Short mmCIF file of C-alpha atoms in Angstrom, two decimals:
data_model
loop_
_atom_site.label_atom_id
_atom_site.label_comp_id
_atom_site.label_asym_id
_atom_site.label_seq_id
_atom_site.Cartn_x
_atom_site.Cartn_y
_atom_site.Cartn_z
CA MET A 1 -89.52 99.16 29.82
CA ALA A 2 -85.57 99.16 28.62
CA ARG A 3 -84.37 97.32 25.46
CA THR A 4 -81.92 94.62 26.29
CA LYS A 5 -78.32 94.73 23.72
CA GLU A 6 -79.41 92.22 20.51
CA PHE A 7 -74.80 91.74 20.03
CA ASP A 8 -72.82 90.69 22.37
CA PRO A 9 -71.01 93.82 22.94
CA ASP A 10 -67.54 91.48 23.82
CA ALA A 11 -67.79 90.55 20.31
CA ALA A 12 -68.14 93.20 19.58
CA LEU A 13 -65.66 95.12 21.03
CA GLN A 14 -63.37 92.54 19.71
CA SER A 15 -63.92 93.28 15.67
CA ALA A 16 -63.24 96.86 16.16
CA LEU A 17 -59.99 96.13 17.88
CA GLU A 18 -59.34 93.96 15.31
CA LEU A 19 -60.32 96.77 12.56
CA PHE A 20 -58.63 99.45 14.52
CA TRP A 21 -55.62 97.24 14.04
CA ARG A 22 -55.34 96.37 10.56
CA ARG A 23 -56.54 99.91 9.27
CA GLY A 24 -55.67 102.36 12.01
CA TYR A 25 -57.58 105.33 13.18
CA GLU A 26 -58.14 107.98 10.74
CA ALA A 27 -58.68 105.69 8.23
CA THR A 28 -61.60 104.21 10.40
CA SER A 29 -64.88 105.80 9.61
CA MET A 30 -67.80 105.13 11.72
CA ALA A 31 -69.42 103.54 8.57
CA ASP A 32 -66.32 100.41 8.58
CA LEU A 33 -67.21 99.63 12.19
CA VAL A 34 -70.80 99.73 11.76
CA GLU A 35 -70.22 97.45 9.28
CA ALA A 36 -67.55 95.24 10.96
CA LEU A 37 -69.49 95.45 13.98
CA GLY A 38 -72.81 94.38 12.76
CA ILE A 39 -74.47 96.47 14.89
CA GLY A 40 -76.15 101.22 14.30
CA ARG A 41 -74.19 103.72 14.50
CA ALA A 42 -76.31 104.75 18.04
CA SER A 43 -75.68 100.87 19.00
CA ILE A 44 -71.82 102.10 19.31
CA TYR A 45 -72.17 105.46 20.63
CA ALA A 46 -74.26 103.82 23.53
CA THR A 47 -72.66 101.01 24.74
CA PHE A 48 -69.70 102.60 23.55
CA GLY A 49 -69.22 106.08 23.27
CA ASN A 50 -67.80 107.75 20.48
CA LYS A 51 -64.59 106.81 18.13
CA HIS A 52 -62.26 107.78 20.26
CA GLU A 53 -63.58 106.27 22.96
CA LEU A 54 -63.82 102.97 21.12
CA TYR A 55 -60.50 103.20 20.08
CA LEU A 56 -59.10 103.51 23.63
CA LYS A 57 -61.21 100.57 24.77
CA ALA A 58 -59.86 98.98 22.02
CA LEU A 59 -56.04 99.65 22.76
CA GLU A 60 -56.96 98.52 26.54
CA ARG A 61 -58.34 95.14 25.51
CA TYR A 62 -54.99 94.84 22.80
CA ALA A 63 -52.34 95.03 25.33
CA GLY A 64 -54.60 93.61 28.18
CA SER A 65 -54.32 90.55 26.33
CA GLN A 66 -50.56 90.44 25.49
CA ASN A 67 -49.73 91.13 29.14
CA PRO A 68 -50.15 88.11 30.41
CA ARG A 69 -48.41 86.10 28.10
CA LEU A 70 -45.19 88.42 28.93
CA LEU A 71 -45.76 88.25 32.33
CA ALA A 72 -45.70 84.67 31.55
CA GLU A 73 -42.79 84.29 29.53
CA LEU A 74 -40.15 86.52 32.52
CA SER A 75 -41.42 85.37 36.04
CA GLN A 76 -41.34 81.92 34.77
CA PRO A 77 -39.26 80.05 37.62
CA GLY A 78 -35.25 79.41 36.14
CA PRO A 79 -32.80 81.29 34.17
CA ALA A 80 -34.47 84.55 33.77
CA LEU A 81 -31.48 86.13 31.14
CA SER A 82 -32.65 82.79 28.60
CA ALA A 83 -35.81 84.30 28.86
CA VAL A 84 -35.54 87.59 28.62
CA ARG A 85 -33.71 86.51 25.10
CA ALA A 86 -37.15 84.67 24.34
CA VAL A 87 -39.11 87.34 24.56
CA VAL A 88 -36.73 89.40 22.26
CA ARG A 89 -36.51 86.97 20.09
CA ARG A 90 -40.36 86.23 20.17
CA PHE A 91 -40.53 90.48 18.62
CA GLY A 92 -38.40 89.88 16.24
CA ASP A 93 -39.37 86.80 14.37
CA GLU A 94 -43.01 88.07 15.66
CA ALA A 95 -42.14 91.75 13.24
CA ALA A 96 -40.63 89.76 10.37
CA SER A 97 -43.81 87.49 9.85
CA ALA A 98 -46.18 88.23 7.34
CA GLU A 99 -48.87 89.11 9.84
CA GLY A 100 -46.41 91.58 11.25
CA ARG A 101 -45.87 93.44 8.18
CA LEU A 102 -49.66 93.20 7.52
CA ASN A 103 -50.21 94.38 11.90
CA GLY A 104 -47.76 94.97 13.58
CA CYS A 105 -48.52 95.47 17.20
CA PHE A 106 -51.42 97.80 17.84
CA ILE A 107 -49.45 99.32 20.76
CA THR A 108 -46.72 100.16 18.30
CA ASN A 109 -49.43 101.93 15.75
CA THR A 110 -50.93 103.59 18.42
CA ALA A 111 -48.12 104.93 19.07
CA ALA A 112 -46.96 106.21 15.80
CA GLU A 113 -51.11 107.52 14.37
CA LEU A 114 -51.54 109.15 17.19
CA GLY A 115 -49.48 109.70 19.92
CA PRO A 116 -47.93 112.63 19.20
CA HIS A 117 -51.05 115.04 18.95
CA ASP A 118 -53.58 112.81 21.48
CA ALA A 119 -53.16 113.22 25.20
CA SER A 120 -54.92 109.78 26.39
CA ALA A 121 -54.07 107.56 23.71
CA ALA A 122 -49.94 108.98 23.98
CA ARG A 123 -51.19 107.87 28.13
CA ARG A 124 -52.06 104.74 27.34
CA VAL A 125 -49.34 103.77 24.44
CA GLU A 126 -46.45 104.72 27.43
CA ARG A 127 -48.09 102.73 30.47
CA SER A 128 -48.13 99.85 28.27
CA TRP A 129 -44.06 100.72 27.57
CA GLU A 130 -43.78 100.79 31.19
CA TYR A 131 -45.49 97.65 32.06
CA VAL A 132 -43.14 95.45 29.76
CA GLU A 133 -40.26 97.87 31.05
CA THR A 134 -41.28 96.58 34.01
CA LEU A 135 -41.43 93.15 33.71
CA LEU A 136 -38.06 93.41 31.95
CA HIS A 137 -36.59 95.50 34.09
CA SER A 138 -37.56 92.46 36.91
CA ALA A 139 -36.12 89.66 34.52
CA LEU A 140 -32.42 91.01 34.75
CA VAL A 141 -32.14 91.83 38.21
CA ARG A 142 -33.56 88.31 38.87
CA ALA A 143 -31.13 87.17 36.72
CA GLN A 144 -27.83 89.24 37.68
CA ALA A 145 -29.18 87.63 41.83
CA GLN A 146 -28.84 84.49 39.86
CA GLY A 147 -25.78 85.71 38.65
CA GLU A 148 -26.42 85.77 34.95
CA LEU A 149 -25.39 88.83 33.69
CA PRO A 150 -22.81 90.88 34.52
CA GLU A 151 -23.01 92.99 37.96
CA ASP A 152 -21.43 95.85 36.19
CA ARG A 153 -24.79 96.27 34.01
CA ASP A 154 -27.24 98.62 35.00
CA PRO A 155 -30.53 96.58 34.69
CA LEU A 156 -32.43 98.63 34.77
CA ALA A 157 -31.00 100.56 30.96
CA LEU A 158 -31.40 97.54 29.36
CA ALA A 159 -34.60 96.44 30.18
CA ARG A 160 -34.75 100.44 28.30
CA MET A 161 -32.83 99.71 25.72
CA LEU A 162 -34.44 96.50 24.65
CA LEU A 163 -37.69 97.74 25.36
CA THR A 164 -36.84 100.77 22.75
CA LEU A 165 -35.38 97.38 19.89
CA MET A 166 -38.75 95.37 20.63
CA GLN A 167 -40.59 98.63 19.17
CA GLY A 168 -38.46 99.59 16.67
CA LEU A 169 -38.67 95.97 15.74
CA ARG A 170 -41.83 95.65 15.52
CA VAL A 171 -41.98 99.52 13.23
CA ILE A 172 -38.83 98.38 10.51
CA GLY A 173 -41.35 95.10 9.99
CA LYS A 174 -44.45 96.94 9.36
CA ALA A 175 -42.63 98.55 6.49
CA SER A 176 -38.71 95.87 5.50
CA GLN A 177 -39.25 92.50 4.18
CA ASP A 178 -35.04 91.86 5.48
CA GLY A 179 -35.60 89.36 7.92
CA ALA A 180 -32.19 89.02 9.34
CA ARG A 181 -32.50 93.20 9.33
CA LEU A 182 -34.11 91.97 12.17
CA ARG A 183 -32.72 89.35 13.70
CA ASP A 184 -29.30 90.76 13.55
CA ALA A 185 -30.16 93.97 15.38
CA THR A 186 -31.75 90.73 17.98
CA GLU A 187 -28.74 89.26 18.20
CA GLN A 188 -26.95 92.69 18.55
CA ALA A 189 -28.37 93.68 21.26
CA LEU A 190 -28.96 90.55 22.95
CA ARG A 191 -24.87 90.49 23.29
CA LEU A 192 -24.99 93.34 25.49
CA LEU A 193 -26.47 91.26 27.88
CA ASP A 194 -23.64 88.77 28.22
#
Protein backbone atom coordinates (compact mmCIF):
# COMPACT_ATOMS: atom_id res chain seq x y z
CA MET A 1 0.00 0.00 0.00
CA ALA A 2 1.41 3.40 -1.01
CA ARG A 3 2.09 5.90 1.72
CA THR A 4 0.16 9.12 1.59
CA LYS A 5 1.96 12.44 1.73
CA GLU A 6 1.93 13.90 5.22
CA PHE A 7 2.53 17.45 4.01
CA ASP A 8 0.90 19.91 1.67
CA PRO A 9 2.99 20.04 -1.55
CA ASP A 10 1.51 23.44 -2.44
CA ALA A 11 2.55 24.95 0.88
CA ALA A 12 5.97 23.31 0.60
CA LEU A 13 6.47 24.79 -2.87
CA GLN A 14 5.49 28.22 -1.55
CA SER A 15 8.02 27.87 1.27
CA ALA A 16 10.71 26.88 -1.24
CA LEU A 17 9.82 29.87 -3.42
CA GLU A 18 10.17 32.25 -0.48
CA LEU A 19 13.50 30.75 0.55
CA PHE A 20 14.98 30.78 -2.96
CA TRP A 21 13.65 34.31 -3.53
CA ARG A 22 15.25 35.56 -0.33
CA ARG A 23 18.57 33.70 -0.57
CA GLY A 24 19.08 32.79 -4.23
CA TYR A 25 19.81 29.41 -5.74
CA GLU A 26 23.45 28.93 -4.84
CA ALA A 27 23.12 30.15 -1.25
CA THR A 28 20.25 27.74 -0.54
CA SER A 29 21.33 24.25 0.42
CA MET A 30 19.25 21.10 0.58
CA ALA A 31 19.61 21.28 4.36
CA ASP A 32 18.08 24.79 4.23
CA LEU A 33 15.19 23.45 2.14
CA VAL A 34 14.60 20.53 4.52
CA GLU A 35 14.41 22.96 7.43
CA ALA A 36 12.24 25.57 5.67
CA LEU A 37 9.82 23.07 4.16
CA GLY A 38 9.64 20.96 7.30
CA ILE A 39 9.89 17.72 5.32
CA GLY A 40 12.59 15.17 4.73
CA ARG A 41 15.07 15.21 1.88
CA ALA A 42 13.55 12.03 0.41
CA SER A 43 10.11 13.64 0.36
CA ILE A 44 11.50 16.70 -1.42
CA TYR A 45 13.13 14.52 -4.08
CA ALA A 46 10.04 12.32 -4.47
CA THR A 47 7.67 15.28 -4.80
CA PHE A 48 9.71 17.95 -6.58
CA GLY A 49 12.85 16.32 -7.92
CA ASN A 50 16.30 17.69 -7.17
CA LYS A 51 17.11 21.19 -5.94
CA HIS A 52 17.31 22.57 -9.48
CA GLU A 53 13.92 21.14 -10.46
CA LEU A 54 12.40 22.53 -7.26
CA TYR A 55 13.90 25.95 -8.05
CA LEU A 56 12.41 25.93 -11.55
CA LYS A 57 9.00 24.96 -10.18
CA ALA A 58 9.24 27.80 -7.65
CA LEU A 59 10.19 30.21 -10.43
CA GLU A 60 7.19 29.14 -12.52
CA ARG A 61 4.92 29.56 -9.51
CA TYR A 62 6.26 33.08 -8.95
CA ALA A 63 5.74 34.07 -12.59
CA GLY A 64 2.24 32.61 -12.51
CA SER A 65 1.37 34.64 -9.42
CA GLN A 66 2.57 37.92 -10.96
CA ASN A 67 1.05 37.55 -14.43
CA PRO A 68 -2.67 37.82 -13.57
CA ARG A 69 -2.14 41.13 -11.78
CA LEU A 70 -0.19 42.58 -14.68
CA LEU A 71 -2.76 41.33 -17.19
CA ALA A 72 -5.57 42.94 -15.19
CA GLU A 73 -3.70 46.24 -14.91
CA LEU A 74 -2.81 46.48 -18.60
CA SER A 75 -6.04 45.20 -20.12
CA GLN A 76 -8.58 47.18 -18.10
CA PRO A 77 -11.08 49.22 -20.09
CA GLY A 78 -10.44 52.90 -20.62
CA PRO A 79 -7.26 54.82 -21.33
CA ALA A 80 -4.45 52.37 -22.00
CA LEU A 81 -1.57 54.82 -21.66
CA SER A 82 -2.43 55.71 -18.07
CA ALA A 83 -2.47 51.98 -17.25
CA VAL A 84 1.01 51.56 -18.75
CA ARG A 85 2.28 54.54 -16.78
CA ALA A 86 0.76 53.18 -13.57
CA VAL A 87 2.41 49.79 -14.05
CA VAL A 88 5.84 51.29 -14.72
CA ARG A 89 5.51 53.57 -11.69
CA ARG A 90 4.44 50.60 -9.55
CA PHE A 91 7.58 48.72 -10.59
CA GLY A 92 9.67 51.75 -9.62
CA ASP A 93 7.90 52.15 -6.27
CA GLU A 94 8.30 48.46 -5.48
CA ALA A 95 11.99 48.57 -6.40
CA ALA A 96 12.52 51.55 -4.07
CA SER A 97 10.70 49.91 -1.15
CA ALA A 98 12.43 48.17 1.74
CA GLU A 99 11.03 44.81 0.60
CA GLY A 100 12.21 45.52 -2.95
CA ARG A 101 15.73 46.06 -1.64
CA LEU A 102 15.54 42.91 0.45
CA ASN A 103 14.07 40.48 -2.09
CA GLY A 104 13.85 42.22 -5.44
CA CYS A 105 12.06 40.37 -8.22
CA PHE A 106 12.55 36.60 -8.34
CA ILE A 107 12.66 36.68 -12.17
CA THR A 108 15.29 39.44 -12.19
CA ASN A 109 17.27 37.70 -9.46
CA THR A 110 17.25 34.49 -11.50
CA ALA A 111 18.36 36.32 -14.64
CA ALA A 112 21.33 37.79 -12.80
CA GLU A 113 22.32 34.67 -10.87
CA LEU A 114 21.55 31.79 -13.23
CA GLY A 115 20.76 33.29 -16.62
CA PRO A 116 24.31 33.30 -18.01
CA HIS A 117 24.96 29.59 -17.35
CA ASP A 118 21.63 27.80 -16.81
CA ALA A 119 19.65 27.37 -20.03
CA SER A 120 16.53 26.06 -18.26
CA ALA A 121 16.36 29.05 -15.95
CA ALA A 122 17.17 31.46 -18.79
CA ARG A 123 14.29 30.06 -20.88
CA ARG A 124 11.86 30.62 -18.04
CA VAL A 125 13.12 34.15 -17.49
CA GLU A 126 12.81 34.87 -21.20
CA ARG A 127 9.23 33.51 -21.25
CA SER A 128 8.32 35.80 -18.38
CA TRP A 129 9.88 38.81 -20.09
CA GLU A 130 8.15 37.95 -23.38
CA TYR A 131 4.83 37.85 -21.55
CA VAL A 132 5.39 41.27 -19.96
CA GLU A 133 6.60 42.69 -23.28
CA THR A 134 3.51 41.33 -25.05
CA LEU A 135 1.19 42.88 -22.46
CA LEU A 136 2.96 46.24 -22.72
CA HIS A 137 2.97 46.09 -26.51
CA SER A 138 -0.75 45.30 -26.63
CA ALA A 139 -1.56 48.16 -24.28
CA LEU A 140 0.56 50.58 -26.31
CA VAL A 141 -1.06 49.47 -29.59
CA ARG A 142 -4.43 50.11 -27.95
CA ALA A 143 -3.22 53.50 -26.71
CA GLN A 144 -2.15 54.40 -30.23
CA ALA A 145 -5.51 53.27 -31.66
CA GLN A 146 -7.27 55.44 -29.05
CA GLY A 147 -5.18 58.47 -30.00
CA GLU A 148 -3.25 58.55 -26.70
CA LEU A 149 0.12 57.63 -28.22
CA PRO A 150 1.45 59.56 -31.23
CA GLU A 151 1.37 57.70 -34.55
CA ASP A 152 5.12 58.11 -35.05
CA ARG A 153 5.90 55.96 -31.98
CA ASP A 154 6.76 52.27 -32.34
CA PRO A 155 4.70 50.37 -29.73
CA LEU A 156 6.94 47.29 -29.85
CA ALA A 157 10.16 49.28 -29.41
CA LEU A 158 8.55 51.24 -26.56
CA ALA A 159 7.38 48.01 -24.90
CA ARG A 160 10.92 46.62 -25.08
CA MET A 161 12.37 49.83 -23.66
CA LEU A 162 9.87 49.81 -20.79
CA LEU A 163 10.56 46.13 -20.03
CA THR A 164 14.28 46.88 -19.91
CA LEU A 165 13.66 49.88 -17.67
CA MET A 166 11.41 47.89 -15.34
CA GLN A 167 14.00 45.13 -14.94
CA GLY A 168 16.74 47.72 -14.47
CA LEU A 169 14.72 49.42 -11.76
CA ARG A 170 14.56 46.08 -9.93
CA VAL A 171 18.34 45.59 -10.18
CA ILE A 172 19.24 49.13 -9.04
CA GLY A 173 16.61 48.97 -6.30
CA LYS A 174 18.34 45.96 -4.72
CA ALA A 175 21.49 47.94 -3.98
CA SER A 176 20.49 51.59 -3.91
CA GLN A 177 18.70 53.41 -1.14
CA ASP A 178 18.24 56.40 -3.43
CA GLY A 179 14.56 56.33 -4.35
CA ALA A 180 14.97 59.58 -6.28
CA ARG A 181 17.26 57.81 -8.76
CA LEU A 182 14.52 55.28 -9.52
CA ARG A 183 11.74 57.87 -9.67
CA ASP A 184 13.76 60.14 -11.98
CA ALA A 185 14.58 57.26 -14.34
CA THR A 186 10.94 56.19 -14.39
CA GLU A 187 9.60 59.65 -15.15
CA GLN A 188 12.21 60.32 -17.86
CA ALA A 189 11.31 57.06 -19.60
CA LEU A 190 7.59 57.78 -19.36
CA ARG A 191 8.13 61.11 -21.12
CA LEU A 192 8.96 59.10 -24.24
CA LEU A 193 5.29 58.13 -24.33
CA ASP A 194 4.12 61.75 -24.74
